[in-house]
């Protein structure tokens, strides 16, 4: 996750995909661990399941952190697009709009 915070705009998607792939791999391995924990002897089974559940909980927090980062990045990119759009827009005065100036030729 630290690499994600310091990645430049071009590589942020690659880092996000790598993190998501790692999280998916961990989830699949946790499913296997869950199956193996059910095969433990009864006196060790509850402790094994508890440890697997704790790992699942931790990985879900990582998943949530990644989604929050992506959401913030998308919001920031949208704000930048809107800012650029506003800066490139040409504005006219109300008087010139009332006279029909500043409107495209098709509207006249």
XYZ file of C-alpha atoms in Angstrom:
108
model
C 0.000 0.000 0.000
C 2.969 2.311 0.556
C 3.970 1.913 -3.097
C 0.473 2.980 -4.070
C 0.738 6.283 -2.224
C 4.046 7.153 -3.897
C 3.281 5.873 -7.414
C 3.075 8.358 -10.259
C -0.066 8.768 -12.377
C 1.136 6.388 -15.091
C 1.986 3.469 -12.814
C -0.758 3.815 -10.189
C -3.068 1.490 -12.147
C -0.360 -1.165 -12.391
C 0.310 -1.007 -8.655
C -3.441 -1.170 -7.909
C -3.763 -4.262 -10.095
C -0.779 -5.908 -8.402
C -2.250 -5.242 -4.960
C -5.670 -6.540 -6.032
C -4.065 -9.701 -7.461
C -2.218 -10.253 -4.175
C -5.410 -9.775 -2.169
C -7.262 -12.235 -4.409
C -4.459 -14.760 -4.002
C -4.537 -14.363 -0.220
C -8.316 -14.883 -0.177
C -7.994 -18.095 -2.176
C -5.285 -19.357 0.175
C -7.448 -18.451 3.164
C -10.235 -20.600 1.744
C -7.777 -23.492 1.623
C -6.691 -22.748 5.195
C -10.321 -22.741 6.275
C -10.766 -26.227 4.834
C -7.591 -27.417 6.511
C -8.618 -25.895 9.848
C -11.806 -27.952 9.805
C -9.644 -31.084 9.594
C -7.699 -30.221 12.731
C -8.256 -32.314 15.859
C -11.214 -31.040 17.919
C -9.006 -29.584 20.646
C -7.102 -27.421 18.085
C -9.926 -26.721 15.634
C -11.415 -23.666 17.347
C -8.032 -21.948 17.675
C -7.198 -22.665 14.017
C -10.531 -21.256 12.834
C -10.062 -18.186 14.986
C -6.662 -17.511 13.435
C -8.041 -17.948 9.897
C -10.931 -15.604 10.694
C -8.480 -13.001 12.007
C -6.480 -13.236 8.785
C -9.674 -12.831 6.733
C -10.588 -9.772 8.764
C -7.138 -8.245 8.178
C -7.295 -8.878 4.422
C -10.774 -7.368 4.234
C -9.330 -4.213 5.789
C -6.637 -4.166 3.107
C -9.330 -4.550 0.438
C -11.286 -1.668 1.954
C -8.163 0.503 2.096
C -7.501 -0.176 -1.585
C -11.087 0.715 -2.513
C -10.905 3.926 -0.464
C -7.679 4.895 -2.208
C -9.239 4.210 -5.619
C -12.310 6.251 -4.711
C -10.183 9.206 -3.598
C -8.086 8.960 -6.769
C -11.169 8.895 -9.011
C -12.637 11.900 -7.193
C -9.346 13.790 -7.522
C -9.120 12.981 -11.252
C -12.702 14.124 -11.778
C -11.999 17.397 -9.981
C -8.937 17.939 -12.170
C -10.993 17.323 -15.329
C -13.675 19.743 -14.160
C -11.052 22.356 -13.289
C -9.448 22.028 -16.728
C -12.866 22.290 -18.360
C -13.643 25.472 -16.464
C -10.261 26.979 -17.291
C -10.693 26.279 -20.993
C -14.270 27.609 -21.149
C -14.766 31.107 -22.542
C -17.132 33.287 -20.610
C -19.125 36.237 -21.895
C -20.913 39.038 -20.089
C -24.656 38.965 -19.507
C -25.067 42.029 -21.749
C -23.452 40.354 -24.729
C -25.591 37.255 -24.235
C -28.766 39.364 -24.167
C -27.777 40.977 -27.482
C -27.121 37.615 -29.041
C -23.387 38.052 -29.102
C -21.287 35.129 -28.096
C -23.847 32.592 -29.261
C -23.026 30.168 -32.026
C -24.240 31.135 -35.509
C -26.737 28.250 -35.507
C -28.738 29.825 -32.668
C -29.269 33.200 -34.369
